[in-house]
Tab-separated table of C-alpha atoms in Angstrom:
chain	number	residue	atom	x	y	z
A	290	UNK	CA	-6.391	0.054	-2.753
A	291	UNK	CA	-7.343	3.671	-3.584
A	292	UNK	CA	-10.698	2.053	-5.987
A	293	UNK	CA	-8.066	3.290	-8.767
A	294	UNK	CA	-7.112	0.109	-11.238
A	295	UNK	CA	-4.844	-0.159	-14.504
A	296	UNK	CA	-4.638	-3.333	-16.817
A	297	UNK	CA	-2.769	-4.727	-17.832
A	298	UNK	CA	0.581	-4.463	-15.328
A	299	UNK	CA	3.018	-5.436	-18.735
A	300	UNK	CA	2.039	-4.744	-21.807
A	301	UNK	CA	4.367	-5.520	-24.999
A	302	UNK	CA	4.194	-3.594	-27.932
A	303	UNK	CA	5.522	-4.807	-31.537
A	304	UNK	CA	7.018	-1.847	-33.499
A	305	UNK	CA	4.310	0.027	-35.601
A	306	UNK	CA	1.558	-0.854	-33.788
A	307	UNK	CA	-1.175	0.581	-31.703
A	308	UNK	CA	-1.657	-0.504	-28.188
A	309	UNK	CA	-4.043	1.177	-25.546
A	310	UNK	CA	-4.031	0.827	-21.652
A	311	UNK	CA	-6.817	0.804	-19.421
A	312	UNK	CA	-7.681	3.017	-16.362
A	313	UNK	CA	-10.841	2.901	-13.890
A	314	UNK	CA	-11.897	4.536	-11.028
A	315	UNK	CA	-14.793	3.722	-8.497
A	316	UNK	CA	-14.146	6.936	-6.677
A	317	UNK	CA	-16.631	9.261	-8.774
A	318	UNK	CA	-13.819	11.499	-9.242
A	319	UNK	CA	-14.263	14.035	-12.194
A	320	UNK	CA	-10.519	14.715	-13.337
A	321	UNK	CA	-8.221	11.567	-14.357
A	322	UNK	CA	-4.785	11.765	-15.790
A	323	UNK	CA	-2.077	9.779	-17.594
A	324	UNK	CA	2.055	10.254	-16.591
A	325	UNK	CA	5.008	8.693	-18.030
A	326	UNK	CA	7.382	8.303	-15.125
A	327	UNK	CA	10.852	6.648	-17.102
A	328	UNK	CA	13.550	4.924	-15.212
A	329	UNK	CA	15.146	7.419	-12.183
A	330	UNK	CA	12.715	10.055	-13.267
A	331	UNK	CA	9.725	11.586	-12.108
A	332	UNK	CA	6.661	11.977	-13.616
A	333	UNK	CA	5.437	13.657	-17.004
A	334	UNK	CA	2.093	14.475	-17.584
A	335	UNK	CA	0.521	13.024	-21.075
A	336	UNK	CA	-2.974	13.783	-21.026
A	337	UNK	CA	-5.359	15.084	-18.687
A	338	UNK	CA	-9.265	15.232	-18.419
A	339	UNK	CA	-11.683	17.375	-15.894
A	340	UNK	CA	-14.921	16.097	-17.530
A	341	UNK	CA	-16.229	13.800	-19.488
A	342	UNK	CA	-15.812	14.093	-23.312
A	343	UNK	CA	-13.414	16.597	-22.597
A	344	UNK	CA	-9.441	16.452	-22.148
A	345	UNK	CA	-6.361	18.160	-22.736
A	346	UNK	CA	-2.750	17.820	-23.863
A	347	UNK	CA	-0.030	17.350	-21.150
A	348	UNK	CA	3.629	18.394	-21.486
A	349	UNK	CA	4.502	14.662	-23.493
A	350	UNK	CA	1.406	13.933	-25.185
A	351	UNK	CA	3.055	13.710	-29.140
A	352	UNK	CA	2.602	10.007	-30.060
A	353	UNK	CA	-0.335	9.360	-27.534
A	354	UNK	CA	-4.129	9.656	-27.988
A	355	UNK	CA	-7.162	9.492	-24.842
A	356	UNK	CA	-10.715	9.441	-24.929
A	357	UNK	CA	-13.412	9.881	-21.722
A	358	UNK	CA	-16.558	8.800	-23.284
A	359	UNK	CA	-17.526	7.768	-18.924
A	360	UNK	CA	-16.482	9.408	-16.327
A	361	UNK	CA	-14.997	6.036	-14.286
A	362	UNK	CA	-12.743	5.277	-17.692
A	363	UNK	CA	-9.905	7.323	-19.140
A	364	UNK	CA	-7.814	4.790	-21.638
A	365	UNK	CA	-4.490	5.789	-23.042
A	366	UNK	CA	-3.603	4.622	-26.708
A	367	UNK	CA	0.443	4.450	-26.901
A	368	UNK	CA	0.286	4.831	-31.523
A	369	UNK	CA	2.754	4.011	-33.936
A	370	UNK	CA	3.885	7.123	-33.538
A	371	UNK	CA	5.769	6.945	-30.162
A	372	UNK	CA	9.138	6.241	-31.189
A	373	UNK	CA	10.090	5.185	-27.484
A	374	UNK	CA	7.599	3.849	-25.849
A	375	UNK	CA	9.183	2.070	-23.541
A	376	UNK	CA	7.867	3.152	-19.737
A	377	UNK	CA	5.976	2.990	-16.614
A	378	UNK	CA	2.747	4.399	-17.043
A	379	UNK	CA	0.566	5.897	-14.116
A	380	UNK	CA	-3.407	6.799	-14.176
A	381	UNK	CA	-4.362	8.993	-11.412
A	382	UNK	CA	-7.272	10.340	-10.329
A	383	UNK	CA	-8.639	13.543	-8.207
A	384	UNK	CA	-11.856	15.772	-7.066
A	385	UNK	CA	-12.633	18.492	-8.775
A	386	UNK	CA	-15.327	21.366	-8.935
A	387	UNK	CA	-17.977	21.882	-6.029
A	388	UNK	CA	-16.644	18.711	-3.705
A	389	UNK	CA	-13.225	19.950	-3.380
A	390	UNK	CA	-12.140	19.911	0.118
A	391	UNK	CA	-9.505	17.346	-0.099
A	392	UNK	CA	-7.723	19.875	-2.364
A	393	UNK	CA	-5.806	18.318	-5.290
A	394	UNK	CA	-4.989	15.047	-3.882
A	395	UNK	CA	-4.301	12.547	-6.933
A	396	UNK	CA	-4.562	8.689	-6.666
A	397	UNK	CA	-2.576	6.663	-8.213
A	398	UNK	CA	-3.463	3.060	-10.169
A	399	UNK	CA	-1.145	0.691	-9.969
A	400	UNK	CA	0.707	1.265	-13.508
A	401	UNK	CA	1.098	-0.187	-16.441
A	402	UNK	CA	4.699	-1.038	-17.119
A	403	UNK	CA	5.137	-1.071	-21.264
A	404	UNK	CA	8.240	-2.862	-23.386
A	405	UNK	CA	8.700	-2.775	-27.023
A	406	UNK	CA	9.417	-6.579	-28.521
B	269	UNK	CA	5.574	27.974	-17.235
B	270	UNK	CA	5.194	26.654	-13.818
B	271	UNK	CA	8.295	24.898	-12.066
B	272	UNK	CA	8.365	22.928	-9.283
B	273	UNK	CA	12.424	22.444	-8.554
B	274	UNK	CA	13.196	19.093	-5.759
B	275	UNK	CA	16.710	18.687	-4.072
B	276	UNK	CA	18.581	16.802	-3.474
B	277	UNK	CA	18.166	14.097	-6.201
B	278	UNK	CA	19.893	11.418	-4.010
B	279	UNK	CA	19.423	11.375	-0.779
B	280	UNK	CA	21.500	8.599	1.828
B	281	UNK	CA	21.202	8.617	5.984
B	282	UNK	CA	21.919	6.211	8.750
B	283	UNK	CA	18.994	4.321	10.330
B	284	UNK	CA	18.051	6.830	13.022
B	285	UNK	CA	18.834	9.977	11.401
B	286	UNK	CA	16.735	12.563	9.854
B	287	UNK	CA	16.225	12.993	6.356
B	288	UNK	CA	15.241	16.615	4.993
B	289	UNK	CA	14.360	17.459	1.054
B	290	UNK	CA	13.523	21.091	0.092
B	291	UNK	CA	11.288	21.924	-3.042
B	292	UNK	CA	10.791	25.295	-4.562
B	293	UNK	CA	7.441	26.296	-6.813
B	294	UNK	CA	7.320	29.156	-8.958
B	295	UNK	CA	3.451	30.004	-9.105
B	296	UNK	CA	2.744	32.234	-6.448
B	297	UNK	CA	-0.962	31.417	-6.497
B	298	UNK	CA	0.098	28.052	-5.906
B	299	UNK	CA	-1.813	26.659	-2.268
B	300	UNK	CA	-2.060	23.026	-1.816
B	301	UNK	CA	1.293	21.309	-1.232
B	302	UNK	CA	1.251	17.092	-1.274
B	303	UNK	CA	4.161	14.486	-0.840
B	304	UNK	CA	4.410	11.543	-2.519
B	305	UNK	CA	6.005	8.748	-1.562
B	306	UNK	CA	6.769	5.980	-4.227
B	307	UNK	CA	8.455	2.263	-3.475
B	308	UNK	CA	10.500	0.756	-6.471
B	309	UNK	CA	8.074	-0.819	-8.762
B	310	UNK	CA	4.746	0.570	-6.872
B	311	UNK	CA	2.425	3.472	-7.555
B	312	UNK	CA	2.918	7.012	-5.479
B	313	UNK	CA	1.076	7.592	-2.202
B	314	UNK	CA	0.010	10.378	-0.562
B	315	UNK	CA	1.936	10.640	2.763
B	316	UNK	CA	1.137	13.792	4.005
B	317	UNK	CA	0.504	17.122	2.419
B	318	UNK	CA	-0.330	21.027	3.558
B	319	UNK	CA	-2.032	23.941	2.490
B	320	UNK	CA	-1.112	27.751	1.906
B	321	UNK	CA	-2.808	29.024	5.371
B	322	UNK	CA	-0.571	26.369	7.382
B	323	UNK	CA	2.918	26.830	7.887
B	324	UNK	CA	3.759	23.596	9.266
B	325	UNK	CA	1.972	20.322	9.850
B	326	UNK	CA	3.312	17.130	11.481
B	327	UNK	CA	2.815	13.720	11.439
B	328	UNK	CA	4.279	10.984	13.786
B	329	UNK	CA	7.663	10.807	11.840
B	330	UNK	CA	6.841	13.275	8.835
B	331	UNK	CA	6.510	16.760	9.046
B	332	UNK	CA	6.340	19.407	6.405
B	333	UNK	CA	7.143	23.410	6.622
B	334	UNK	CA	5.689	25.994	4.300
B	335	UNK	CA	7.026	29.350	3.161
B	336	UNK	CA	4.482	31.184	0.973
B	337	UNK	CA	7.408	34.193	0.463
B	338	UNK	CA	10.222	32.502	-0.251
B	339	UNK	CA	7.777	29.904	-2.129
B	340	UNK	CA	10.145	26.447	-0.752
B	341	UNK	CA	8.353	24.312	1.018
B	342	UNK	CA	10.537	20.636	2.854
B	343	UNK	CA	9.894	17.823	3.627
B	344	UNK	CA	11.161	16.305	6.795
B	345	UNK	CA	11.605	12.666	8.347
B	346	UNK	CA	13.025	11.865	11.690
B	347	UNK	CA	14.307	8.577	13.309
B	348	UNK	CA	14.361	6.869	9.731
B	349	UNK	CA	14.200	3.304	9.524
B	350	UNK	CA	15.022	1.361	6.437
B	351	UNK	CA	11.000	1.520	4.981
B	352	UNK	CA	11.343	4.716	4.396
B	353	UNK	CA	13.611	3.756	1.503
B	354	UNK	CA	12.046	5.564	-1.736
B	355	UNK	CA	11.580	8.305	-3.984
B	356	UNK	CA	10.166	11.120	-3.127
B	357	UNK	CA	8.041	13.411	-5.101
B	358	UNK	CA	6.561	16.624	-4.006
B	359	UNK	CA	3.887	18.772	-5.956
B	360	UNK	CA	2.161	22.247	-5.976
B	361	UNK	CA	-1.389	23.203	-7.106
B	362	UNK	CA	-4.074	25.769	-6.996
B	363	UNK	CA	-7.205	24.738	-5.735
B	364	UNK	CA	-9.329	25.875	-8.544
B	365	UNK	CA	-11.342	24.192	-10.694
B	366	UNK	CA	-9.670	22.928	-13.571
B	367	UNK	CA	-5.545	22.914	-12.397
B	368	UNK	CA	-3.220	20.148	-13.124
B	369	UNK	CA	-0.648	19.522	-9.966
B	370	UNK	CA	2.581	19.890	-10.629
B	371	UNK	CA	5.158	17.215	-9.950
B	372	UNK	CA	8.954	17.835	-8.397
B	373	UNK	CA	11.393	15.435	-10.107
B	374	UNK	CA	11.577	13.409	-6.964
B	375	UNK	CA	14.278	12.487	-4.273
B	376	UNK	CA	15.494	9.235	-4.001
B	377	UNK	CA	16.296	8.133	-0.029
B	378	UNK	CA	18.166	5.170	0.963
B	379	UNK	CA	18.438	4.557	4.484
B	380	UNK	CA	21.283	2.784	5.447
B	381	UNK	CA	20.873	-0.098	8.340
């Protein structure tokens, strides 16, 4: 299914605290992102990351934190300070640098859908 | 800042008919053009996409048309049957190293039996 995976598929968050979702990929793919996609929308862009240890801010990413210590693992921490986090989440992956061929073709995980108790 | 613009947002046909949804980019250096196609509840596939040196590329059902001047590029499904229920998203990117795509705000089709 894409070698793109996401855990957990629901994840409930009490108010105030810190939660964080997973993302892997077994596709050696360099760049991996995070979108919000809320209810009849389309999708936001949180956090991206090229290369390892390295990643940037998205248009959303106030209230959200990453980290991509490996290249196969990207996780997203929703914090306290997301006042609505209440969402699907998407991790996506794509090819970048020398092997680019495919062009900018981004796989999708499954998501992580996220409720606050 | 870059734009990618969808429409329509809703989109309803009769089993059999074609369906047709238009997107405008505002990047000019924009050259890699991909269609997503995303089932309530499921992630987004890649159903078909095209690049800046094609102007059109087809397949079975699905085409797509490119216009690098007029920087629109649609989207277009024939005989639709009621799978191809979904939202729609489509996206523009550069194909350098270290470019984000950029996401329409999607389409959602309902094809009536």
């Amino acid at each position: 299914d894409g070698g793109i995976t996401q855990s957990p598929k629901y994840l409930f968050r009490k108010e105030g605290q810190n939660v964080t979702l997973s993302c892997e990929q077994n596709l050696n793919h360099d760049a991996m992102y995070w979108y919000r996609q809320d209810p009849g929308q389309g999708l936001r862009l949180i956090y991206y990351s090229q290369i390892v240890n390295d990643f940037q801010k998205g248009d959303i990413a106030e209230g959200y934190s990453v980290s991509r210590e490996k290249k196969e693992s990207f996780p997203l921490t929703v914090t306290s300070a997301q006042k609505n986090p209440t969402a699907f989440y998407l991790c996506a992956s794509s090819l970048t640098g020398a092997d680019r061929g495919s062009g900018e073709t981004q796989y999708f995980g499954p998501g992580t859908r996220l409720l606050v108790l | 800042g870059e734009n990618v613009e969808q429409h329509p947002s809703t989109l309803s046909v009769q089993e059999g008919d074609s369906a047709v949804i238009k997107c405008t980019y505002s990047d000019s250096a924009s050259n890699y053009f991909p269609w997503y196609k995303q089932e309530l509840g499921k992630r987004p596939q890649l159903i078909i996409d095209i690049r800046s040196n094609v102007g059109e590329k087809k397949d079975q059902r699905i085409a797509v048309t490119l216009n690098k001047t007029a920087k629109h590029f649609s989207l277009h499904i024939t005989e639709t049957q009621p799978e191809d229920s979904a939202v729609y998203f489509c996206a523009a990117s550069k194909e350098t190293s270290y470019d984000k795509v950029i996401f329409g705000p999607g389409t959602s089709l309902s094809v009536i039996p």
